Short mmCIF file of N, CA and C in Angstrom, two decimals:
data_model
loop_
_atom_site.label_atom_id
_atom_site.label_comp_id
_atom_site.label_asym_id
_atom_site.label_seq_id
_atom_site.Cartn_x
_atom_site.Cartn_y
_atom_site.Cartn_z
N UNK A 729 76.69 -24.09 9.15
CA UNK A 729 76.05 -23.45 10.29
C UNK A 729 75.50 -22.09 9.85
N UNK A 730 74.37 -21.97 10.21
CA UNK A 730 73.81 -20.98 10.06
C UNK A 730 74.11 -19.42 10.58
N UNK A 731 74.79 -18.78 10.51
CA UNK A 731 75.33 -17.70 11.04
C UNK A 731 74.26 -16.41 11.63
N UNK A 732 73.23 -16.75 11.47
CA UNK A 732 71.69 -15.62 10.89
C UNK A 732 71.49 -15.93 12.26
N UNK A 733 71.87 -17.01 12.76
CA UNK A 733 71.05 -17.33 14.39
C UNK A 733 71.98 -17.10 15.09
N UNK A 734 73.47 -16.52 15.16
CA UNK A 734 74.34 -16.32 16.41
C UNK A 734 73.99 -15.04 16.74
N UNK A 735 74.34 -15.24 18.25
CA UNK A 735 74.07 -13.61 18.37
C UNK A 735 75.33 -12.34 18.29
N UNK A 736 74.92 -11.02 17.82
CA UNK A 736 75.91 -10.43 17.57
C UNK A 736 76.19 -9.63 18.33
N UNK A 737 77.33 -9.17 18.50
CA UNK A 737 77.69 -8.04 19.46
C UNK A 737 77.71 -6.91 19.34
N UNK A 738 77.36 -6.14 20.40
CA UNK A 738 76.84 -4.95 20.63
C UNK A 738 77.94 -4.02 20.14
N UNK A 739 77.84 -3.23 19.42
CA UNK A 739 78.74 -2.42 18.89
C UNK A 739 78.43 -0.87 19.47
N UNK A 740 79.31 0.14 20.19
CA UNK A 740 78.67 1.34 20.47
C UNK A 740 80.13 2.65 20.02
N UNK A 741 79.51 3.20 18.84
CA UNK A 741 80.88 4.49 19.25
C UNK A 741 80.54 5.43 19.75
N UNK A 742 81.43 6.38 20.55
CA UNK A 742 81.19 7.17 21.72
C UNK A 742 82.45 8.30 21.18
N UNK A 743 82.52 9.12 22.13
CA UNK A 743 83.28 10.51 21.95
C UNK A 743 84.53 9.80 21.31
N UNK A 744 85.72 8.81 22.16
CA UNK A 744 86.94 8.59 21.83
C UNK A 744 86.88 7.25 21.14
N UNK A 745 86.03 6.62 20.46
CA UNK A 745 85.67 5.43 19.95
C UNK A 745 85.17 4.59 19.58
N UNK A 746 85.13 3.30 19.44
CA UNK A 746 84.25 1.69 19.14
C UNK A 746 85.01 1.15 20.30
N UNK A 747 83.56 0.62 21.13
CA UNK A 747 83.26 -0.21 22.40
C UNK A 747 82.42 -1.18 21.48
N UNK A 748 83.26 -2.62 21.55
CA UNK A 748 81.95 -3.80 21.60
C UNK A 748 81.72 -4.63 23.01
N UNK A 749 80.81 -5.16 23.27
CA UNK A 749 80.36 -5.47 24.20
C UNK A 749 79.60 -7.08 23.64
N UNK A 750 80.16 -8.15 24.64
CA UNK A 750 80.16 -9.63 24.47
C UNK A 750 79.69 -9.82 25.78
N UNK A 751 78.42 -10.19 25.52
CA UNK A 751 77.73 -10.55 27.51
C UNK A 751 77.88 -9.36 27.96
N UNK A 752 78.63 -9.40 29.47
CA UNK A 752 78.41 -7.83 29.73
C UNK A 752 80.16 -7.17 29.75
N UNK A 753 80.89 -7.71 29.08
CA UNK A 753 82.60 -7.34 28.45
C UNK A 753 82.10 -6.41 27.37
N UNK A 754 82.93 -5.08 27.88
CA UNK A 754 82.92 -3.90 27.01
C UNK A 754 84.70 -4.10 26.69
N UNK A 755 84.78 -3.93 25.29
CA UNK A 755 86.53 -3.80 24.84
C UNK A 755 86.58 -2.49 24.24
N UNK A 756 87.17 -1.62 24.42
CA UNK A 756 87.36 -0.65 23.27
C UNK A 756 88.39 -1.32 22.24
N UNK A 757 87.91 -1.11 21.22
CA UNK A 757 88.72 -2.11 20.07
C UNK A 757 89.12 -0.90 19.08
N UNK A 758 88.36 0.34 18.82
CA UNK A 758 89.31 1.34 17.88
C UNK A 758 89.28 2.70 18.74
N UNK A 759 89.98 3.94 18.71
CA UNK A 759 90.31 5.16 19.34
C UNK A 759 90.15 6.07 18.05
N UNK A 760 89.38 7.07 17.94
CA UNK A 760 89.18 8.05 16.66
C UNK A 760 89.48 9.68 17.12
N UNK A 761 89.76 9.63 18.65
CA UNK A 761 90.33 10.97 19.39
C UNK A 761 91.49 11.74 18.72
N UNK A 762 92.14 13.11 18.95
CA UNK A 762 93.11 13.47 18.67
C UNK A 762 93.52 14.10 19.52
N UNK A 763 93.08 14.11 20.91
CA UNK A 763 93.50 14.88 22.63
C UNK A 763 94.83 14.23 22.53
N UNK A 764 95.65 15.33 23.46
CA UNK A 764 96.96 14.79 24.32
C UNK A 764 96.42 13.93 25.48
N UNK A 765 95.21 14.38 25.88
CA UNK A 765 95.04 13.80 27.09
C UNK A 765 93.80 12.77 27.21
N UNK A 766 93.90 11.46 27.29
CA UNK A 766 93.40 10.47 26.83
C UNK A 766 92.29 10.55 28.45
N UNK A 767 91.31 10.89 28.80
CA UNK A 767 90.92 10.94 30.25
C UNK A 767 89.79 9.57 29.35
N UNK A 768 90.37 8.03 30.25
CA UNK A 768 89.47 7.15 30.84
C UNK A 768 88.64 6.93 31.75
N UNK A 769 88.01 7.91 32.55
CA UNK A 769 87.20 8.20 33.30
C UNK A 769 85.90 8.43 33.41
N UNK A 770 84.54 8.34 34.11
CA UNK A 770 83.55 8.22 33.76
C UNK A 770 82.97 7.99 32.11
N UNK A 771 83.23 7.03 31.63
CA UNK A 771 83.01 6.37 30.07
C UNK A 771 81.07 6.06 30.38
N UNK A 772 80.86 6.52 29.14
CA UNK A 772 78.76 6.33 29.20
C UNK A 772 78.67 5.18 28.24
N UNK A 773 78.31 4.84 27.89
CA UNK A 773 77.38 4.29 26.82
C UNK A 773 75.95 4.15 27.31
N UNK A 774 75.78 4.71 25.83
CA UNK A 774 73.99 4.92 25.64
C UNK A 774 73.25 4.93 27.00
N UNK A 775 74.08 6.14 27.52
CA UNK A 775 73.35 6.53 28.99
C UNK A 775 73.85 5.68 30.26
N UNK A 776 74.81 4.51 29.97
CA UNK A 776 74.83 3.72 31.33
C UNK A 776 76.46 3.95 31.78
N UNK A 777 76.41 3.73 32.69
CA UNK A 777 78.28 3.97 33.24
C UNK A 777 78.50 3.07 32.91
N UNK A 778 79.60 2.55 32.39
CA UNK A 778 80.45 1.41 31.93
C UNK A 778 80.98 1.39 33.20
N UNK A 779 81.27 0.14 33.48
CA UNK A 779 81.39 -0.78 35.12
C UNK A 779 83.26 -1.47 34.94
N UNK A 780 82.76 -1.84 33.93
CA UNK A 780 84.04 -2.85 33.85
C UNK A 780 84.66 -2.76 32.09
N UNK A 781 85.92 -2.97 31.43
CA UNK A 781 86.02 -2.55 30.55
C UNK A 781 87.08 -2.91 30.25
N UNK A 782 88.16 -3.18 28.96
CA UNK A 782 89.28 -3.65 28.56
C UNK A 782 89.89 -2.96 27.35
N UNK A 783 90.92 -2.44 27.11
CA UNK A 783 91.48 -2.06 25.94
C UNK A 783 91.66 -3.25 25.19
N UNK A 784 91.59 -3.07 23.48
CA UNK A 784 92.21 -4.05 23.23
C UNK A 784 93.43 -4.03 22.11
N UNK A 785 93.85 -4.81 21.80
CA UNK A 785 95.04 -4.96 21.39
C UNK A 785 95.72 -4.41 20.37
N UNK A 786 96.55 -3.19 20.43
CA UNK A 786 97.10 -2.07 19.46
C UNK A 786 96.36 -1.12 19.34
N UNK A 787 95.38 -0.95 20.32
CA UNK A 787 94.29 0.08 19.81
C UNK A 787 94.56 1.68 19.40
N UNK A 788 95.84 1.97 20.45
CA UNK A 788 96.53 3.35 20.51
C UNK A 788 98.32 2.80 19.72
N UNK A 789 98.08 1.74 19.33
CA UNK A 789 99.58 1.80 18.50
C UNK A 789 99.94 2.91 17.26
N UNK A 790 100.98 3.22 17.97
CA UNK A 790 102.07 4.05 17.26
C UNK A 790 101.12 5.60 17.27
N UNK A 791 100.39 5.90 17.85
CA UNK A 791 99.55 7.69 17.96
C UNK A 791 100.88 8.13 18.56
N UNK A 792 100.79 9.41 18.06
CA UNK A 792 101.56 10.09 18.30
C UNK A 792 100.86 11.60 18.86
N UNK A 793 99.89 11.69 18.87
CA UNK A 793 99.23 12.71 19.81
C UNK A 793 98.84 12.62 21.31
N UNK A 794 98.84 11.29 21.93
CA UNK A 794 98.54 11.23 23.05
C UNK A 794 99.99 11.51 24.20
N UNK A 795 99.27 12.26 25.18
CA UNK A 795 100.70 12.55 25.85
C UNK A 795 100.35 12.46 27.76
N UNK A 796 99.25 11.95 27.41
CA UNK A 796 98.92 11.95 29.10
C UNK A 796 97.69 10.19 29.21
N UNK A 797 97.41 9.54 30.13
CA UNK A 797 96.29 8.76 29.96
C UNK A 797 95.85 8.55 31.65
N UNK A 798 94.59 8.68 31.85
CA UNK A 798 94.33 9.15 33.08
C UNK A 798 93.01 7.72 32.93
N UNK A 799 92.80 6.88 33.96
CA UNK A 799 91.71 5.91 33.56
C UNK A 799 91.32 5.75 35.44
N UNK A 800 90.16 5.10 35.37
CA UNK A 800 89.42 5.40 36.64
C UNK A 800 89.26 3.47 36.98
N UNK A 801 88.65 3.11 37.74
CA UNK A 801 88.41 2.03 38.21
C UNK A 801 87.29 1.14 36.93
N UNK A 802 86.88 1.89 36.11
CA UNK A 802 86.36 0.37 35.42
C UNK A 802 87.33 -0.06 34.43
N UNK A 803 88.25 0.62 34.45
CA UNK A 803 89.27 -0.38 33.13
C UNK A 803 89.78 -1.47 34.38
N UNK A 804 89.95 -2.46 33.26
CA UNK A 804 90.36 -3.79 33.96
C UNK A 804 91.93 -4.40 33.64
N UNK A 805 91.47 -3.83 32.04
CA UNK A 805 92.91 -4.87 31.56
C UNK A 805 93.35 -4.08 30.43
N UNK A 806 94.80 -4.10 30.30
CA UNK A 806 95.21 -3.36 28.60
C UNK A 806 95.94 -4.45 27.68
N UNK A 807 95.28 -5.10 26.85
CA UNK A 807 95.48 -5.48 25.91
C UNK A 807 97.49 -5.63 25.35
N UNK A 808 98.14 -6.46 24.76
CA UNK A 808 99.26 -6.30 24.17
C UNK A 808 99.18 -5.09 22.67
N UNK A 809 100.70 -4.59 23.19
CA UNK A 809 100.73 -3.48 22.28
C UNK A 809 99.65 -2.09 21.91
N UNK A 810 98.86 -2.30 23.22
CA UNK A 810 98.02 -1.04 23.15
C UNK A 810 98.46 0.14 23.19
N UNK A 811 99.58 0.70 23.57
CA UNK A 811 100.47 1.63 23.45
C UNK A 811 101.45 1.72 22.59
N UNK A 812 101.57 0.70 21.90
CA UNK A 812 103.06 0.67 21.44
C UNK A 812 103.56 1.90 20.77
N UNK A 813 104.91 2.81 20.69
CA UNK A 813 105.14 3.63 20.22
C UNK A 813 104.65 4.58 20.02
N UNK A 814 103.45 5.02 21.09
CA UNK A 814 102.96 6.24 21.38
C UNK A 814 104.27 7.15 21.92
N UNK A 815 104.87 7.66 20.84
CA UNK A 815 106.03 8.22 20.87
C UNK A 815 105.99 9.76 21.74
N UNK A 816 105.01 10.48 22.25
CA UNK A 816 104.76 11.32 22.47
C UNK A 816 104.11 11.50 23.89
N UNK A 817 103.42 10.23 24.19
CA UNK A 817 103.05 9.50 25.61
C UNK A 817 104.02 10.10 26.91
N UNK A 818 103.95 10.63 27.86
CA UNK A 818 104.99 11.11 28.52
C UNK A 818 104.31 10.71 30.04
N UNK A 819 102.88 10.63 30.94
CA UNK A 819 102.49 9.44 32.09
C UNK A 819 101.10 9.33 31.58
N UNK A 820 101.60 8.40 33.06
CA UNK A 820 99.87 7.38 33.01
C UNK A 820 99.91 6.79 33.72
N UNK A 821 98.27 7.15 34.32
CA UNK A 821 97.87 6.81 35.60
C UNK A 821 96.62 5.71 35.23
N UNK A 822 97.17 4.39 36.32
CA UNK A 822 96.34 2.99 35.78
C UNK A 822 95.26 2.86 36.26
N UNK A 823 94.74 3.61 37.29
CA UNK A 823 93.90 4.09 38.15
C UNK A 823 93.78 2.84 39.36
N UNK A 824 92.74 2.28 39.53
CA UNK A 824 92.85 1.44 40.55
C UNK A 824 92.27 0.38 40.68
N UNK A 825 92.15 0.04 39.57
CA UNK A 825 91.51 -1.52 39.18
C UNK A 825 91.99 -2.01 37.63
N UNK A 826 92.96 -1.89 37.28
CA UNK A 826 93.74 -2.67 36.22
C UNK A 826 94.23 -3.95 36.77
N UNK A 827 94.11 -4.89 36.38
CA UNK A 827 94.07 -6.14 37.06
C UNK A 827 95.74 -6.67 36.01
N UNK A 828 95.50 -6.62 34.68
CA UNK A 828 96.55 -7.29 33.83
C UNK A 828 96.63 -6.26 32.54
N UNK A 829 98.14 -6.11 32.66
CA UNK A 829 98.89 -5.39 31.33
C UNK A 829 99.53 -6.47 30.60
N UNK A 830 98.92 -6.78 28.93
CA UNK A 830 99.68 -7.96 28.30
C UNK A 830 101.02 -6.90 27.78
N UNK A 831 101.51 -7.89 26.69
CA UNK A 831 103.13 -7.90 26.59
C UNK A 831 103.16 -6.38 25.40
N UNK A 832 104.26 -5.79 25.94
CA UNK A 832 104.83 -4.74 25.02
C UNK A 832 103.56 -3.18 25.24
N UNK A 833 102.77 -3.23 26.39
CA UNK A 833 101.79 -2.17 26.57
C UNK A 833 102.29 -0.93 26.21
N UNK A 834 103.75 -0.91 26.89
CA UNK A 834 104.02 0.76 26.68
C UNK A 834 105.21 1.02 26.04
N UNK A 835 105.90 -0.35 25.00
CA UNK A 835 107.34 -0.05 24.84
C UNK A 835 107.55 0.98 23.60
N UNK A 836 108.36 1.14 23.22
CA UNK A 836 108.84 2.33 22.64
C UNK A 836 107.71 3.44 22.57
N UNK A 837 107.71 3.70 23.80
CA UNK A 837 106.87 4.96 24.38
C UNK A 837 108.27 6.31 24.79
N UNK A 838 108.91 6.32 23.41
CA UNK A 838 110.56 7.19 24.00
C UNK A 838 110.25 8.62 24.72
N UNK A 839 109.32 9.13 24.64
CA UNK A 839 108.98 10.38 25.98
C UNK A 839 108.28 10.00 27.78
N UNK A 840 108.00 8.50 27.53
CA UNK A 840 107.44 7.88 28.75
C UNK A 840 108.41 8.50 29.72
N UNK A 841 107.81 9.17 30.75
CA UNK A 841 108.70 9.62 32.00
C UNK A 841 108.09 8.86 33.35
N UNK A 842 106.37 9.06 33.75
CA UNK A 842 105.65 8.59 34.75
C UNK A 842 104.79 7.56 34.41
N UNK A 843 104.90 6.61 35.29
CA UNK A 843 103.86 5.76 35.39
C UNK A 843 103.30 5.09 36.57
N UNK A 844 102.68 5.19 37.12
CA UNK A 844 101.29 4.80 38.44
C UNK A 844 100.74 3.48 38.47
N UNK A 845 101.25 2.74 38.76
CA UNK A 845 100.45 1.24 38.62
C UNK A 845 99.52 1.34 39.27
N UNK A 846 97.80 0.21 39.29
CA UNK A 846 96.92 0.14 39.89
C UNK A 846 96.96 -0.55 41.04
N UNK A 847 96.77 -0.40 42.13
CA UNK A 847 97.22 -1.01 43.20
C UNK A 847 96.61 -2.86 43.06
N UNK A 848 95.63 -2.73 42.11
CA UNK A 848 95.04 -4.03 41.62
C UNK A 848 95.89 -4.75 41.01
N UNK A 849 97.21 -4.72 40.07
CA UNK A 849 97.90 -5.63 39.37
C UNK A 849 98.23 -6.18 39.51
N UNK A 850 97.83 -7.45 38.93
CA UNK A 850 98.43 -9.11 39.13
C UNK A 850 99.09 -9.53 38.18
N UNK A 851 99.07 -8.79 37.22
CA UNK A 851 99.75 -9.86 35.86
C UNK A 851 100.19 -8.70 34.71
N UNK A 852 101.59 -8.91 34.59
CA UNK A 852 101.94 -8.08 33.45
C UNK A 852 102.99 -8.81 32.14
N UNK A 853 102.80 -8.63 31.45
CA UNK A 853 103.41 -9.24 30.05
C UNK A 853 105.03 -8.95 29.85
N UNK A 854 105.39 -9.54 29.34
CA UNK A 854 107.28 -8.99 28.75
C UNK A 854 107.01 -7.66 27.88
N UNK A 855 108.12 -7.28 28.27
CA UNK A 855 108.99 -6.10 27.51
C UNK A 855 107.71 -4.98 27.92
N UNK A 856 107.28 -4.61 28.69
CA UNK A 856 106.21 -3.24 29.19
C UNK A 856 106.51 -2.65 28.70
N UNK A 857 108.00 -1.66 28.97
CA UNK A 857 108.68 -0.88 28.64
C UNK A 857 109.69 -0.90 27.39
N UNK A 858 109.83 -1.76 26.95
CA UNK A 858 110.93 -1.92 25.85
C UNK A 858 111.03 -0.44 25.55
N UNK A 859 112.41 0.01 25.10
CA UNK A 859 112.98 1.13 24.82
C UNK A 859 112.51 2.72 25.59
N UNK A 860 112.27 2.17 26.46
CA UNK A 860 111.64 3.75 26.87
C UNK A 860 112.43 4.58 28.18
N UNK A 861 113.43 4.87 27.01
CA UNK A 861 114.73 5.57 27.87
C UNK A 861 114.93 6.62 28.62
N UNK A 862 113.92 7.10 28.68
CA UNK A 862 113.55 8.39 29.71
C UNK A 862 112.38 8.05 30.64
N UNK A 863 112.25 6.70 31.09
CA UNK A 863 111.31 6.02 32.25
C UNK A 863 112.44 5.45 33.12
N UNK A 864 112.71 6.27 34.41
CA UNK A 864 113.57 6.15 35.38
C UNK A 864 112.76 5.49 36.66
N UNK A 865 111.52 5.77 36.59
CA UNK A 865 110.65 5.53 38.02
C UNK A 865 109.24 5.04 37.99
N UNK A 866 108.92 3.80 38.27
CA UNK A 866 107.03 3.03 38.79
C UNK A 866 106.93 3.61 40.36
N UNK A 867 105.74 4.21 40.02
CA UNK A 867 105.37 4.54 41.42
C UNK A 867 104.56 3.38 41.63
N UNK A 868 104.80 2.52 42.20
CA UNK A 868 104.09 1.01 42.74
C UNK A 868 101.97 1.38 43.32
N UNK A 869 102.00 3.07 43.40
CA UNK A 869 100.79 3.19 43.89
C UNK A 869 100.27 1.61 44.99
N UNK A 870 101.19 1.46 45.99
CA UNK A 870 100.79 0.30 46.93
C UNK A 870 100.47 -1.00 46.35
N UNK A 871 100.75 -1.20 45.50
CA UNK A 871 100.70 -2.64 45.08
C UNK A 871 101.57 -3.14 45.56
N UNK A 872 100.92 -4.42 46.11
CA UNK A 872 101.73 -5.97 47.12
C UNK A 872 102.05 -6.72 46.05
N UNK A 873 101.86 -6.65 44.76
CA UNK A 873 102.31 -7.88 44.02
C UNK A 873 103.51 -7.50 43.09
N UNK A 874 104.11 -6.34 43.23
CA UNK A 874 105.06 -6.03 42.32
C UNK A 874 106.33 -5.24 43.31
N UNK A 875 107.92 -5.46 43.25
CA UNK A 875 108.43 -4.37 43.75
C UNK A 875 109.50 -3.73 42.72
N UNK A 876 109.69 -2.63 42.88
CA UNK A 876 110.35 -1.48 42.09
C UNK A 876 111.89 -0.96 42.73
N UNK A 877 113.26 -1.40 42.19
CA UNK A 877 114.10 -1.12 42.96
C UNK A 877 115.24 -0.86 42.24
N UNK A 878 116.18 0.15 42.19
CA UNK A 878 117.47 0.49 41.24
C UNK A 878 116.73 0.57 39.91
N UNK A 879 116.05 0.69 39.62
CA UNK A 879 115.60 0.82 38.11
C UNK A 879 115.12 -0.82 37.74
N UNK A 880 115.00 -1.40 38.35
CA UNK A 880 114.42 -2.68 38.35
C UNK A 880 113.15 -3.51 38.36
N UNK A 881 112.05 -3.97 37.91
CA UNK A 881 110.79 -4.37 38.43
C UNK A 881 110.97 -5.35 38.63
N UNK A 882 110.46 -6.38 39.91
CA UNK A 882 110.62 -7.28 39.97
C UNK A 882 109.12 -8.39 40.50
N UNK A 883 109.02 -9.22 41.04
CA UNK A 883 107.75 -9.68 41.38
C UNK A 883 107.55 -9.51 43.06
N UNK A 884 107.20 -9.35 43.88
CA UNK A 884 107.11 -8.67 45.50
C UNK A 884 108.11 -9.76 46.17
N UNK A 885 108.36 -11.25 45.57
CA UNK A 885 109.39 -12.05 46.61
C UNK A 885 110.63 -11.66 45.76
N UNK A 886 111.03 -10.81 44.55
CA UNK A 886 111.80 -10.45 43.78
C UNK A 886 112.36 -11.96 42.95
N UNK A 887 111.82 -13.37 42.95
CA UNK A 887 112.21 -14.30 42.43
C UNK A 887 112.06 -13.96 40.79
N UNK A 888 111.05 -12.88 40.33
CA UNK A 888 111.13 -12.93 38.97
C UNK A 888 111.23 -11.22 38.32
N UNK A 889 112.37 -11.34 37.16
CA UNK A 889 112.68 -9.82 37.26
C UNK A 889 111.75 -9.82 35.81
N UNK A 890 110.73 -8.80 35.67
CA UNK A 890 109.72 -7.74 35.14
C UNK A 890 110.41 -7.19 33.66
N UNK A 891 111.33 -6.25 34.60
CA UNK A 891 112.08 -5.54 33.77
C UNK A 891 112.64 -4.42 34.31
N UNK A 892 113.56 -3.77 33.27
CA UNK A 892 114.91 -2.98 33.92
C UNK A 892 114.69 -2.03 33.12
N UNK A 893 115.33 -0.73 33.76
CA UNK A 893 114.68 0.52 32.99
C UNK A 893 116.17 1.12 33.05
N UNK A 894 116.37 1.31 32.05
CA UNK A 894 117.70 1.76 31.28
C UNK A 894 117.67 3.31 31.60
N UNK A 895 118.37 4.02 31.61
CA UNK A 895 118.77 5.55 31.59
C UNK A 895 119.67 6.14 30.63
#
């Protein structure tokens, strides 16, 4: 097969990265920032607002400079292990259209204290949190599909437990 005739994807780096873009799916796939404060919010490319958008997978694994992450309504989804062991990570706000967190997003995040779910979340992966022993509290930010109780996450009829947040 001729490879010369597929089409390729749009590649764009911007202030905090590489965005590729497949149809109209923007992923951030690498992070080249060194802020504490990761602001996902009004994101451009080449002049246009990015609408809709996805982390992808390990992109912020193991940084150790990020200590805040603030994201607005076009992120959609965070990727597995996009956080992992951002050891220095301490909240983060999902803003209000994160739809799905895959598995291990924020675990051994050991300064994780706050976190804000998007009132959009439907789907989250095992072990979120793994080891992150100073995360006592999800502020549910009104989400109907998840409930938060004794240090517990569970699913809103509580038939399926999330995960448990150690102290």
């Amino acid at each position: 097969k001729d490879l010369s005739e597929q089409p390729s994807d749009e590649v764009s780096v911007i202030g905090i990265g590489t965005f590729r873009n497949k149809g109209n799916e923007w992923l951030l796939i690498s992070y080249t920032g060194t802020d504490t404060v990761l602001d996902l919010t009004g994101i451009e490319i080449n002049g246009k607002q990015v609408t809709s958008y996805r982390i992808a997978e390990g992109v912020f694994r193991n940084n150790t400079t990020l200590e805040k992450i603030i994201a607005d309504s076009s992120l959609k989804q965070i990727q597995s292990d996009a956080f992992y062991g951002c050891t220095n990570l301490k909240t983060v706000d999902l803003g209000k259209s994160v739809e799905k967190l895959g598995n291990m997003v924020f675990s051994d995040c050991s300064a994780l204290t706050e976190v804000k779910f998007s009132p959009a979340l439907q789907e989250i992966g095992y072990m979120l949190f793994r080891n992150d022993a100073n995360l006592s509290e999800i502020d549910l930010n009104g989400n109907a599909n998840f409930k938060f109780s004794d240090g517990v996450l569970y699913s809103a009829d509580m038939t399926v437990l999330y995960e448990t947040l150690l102290s």
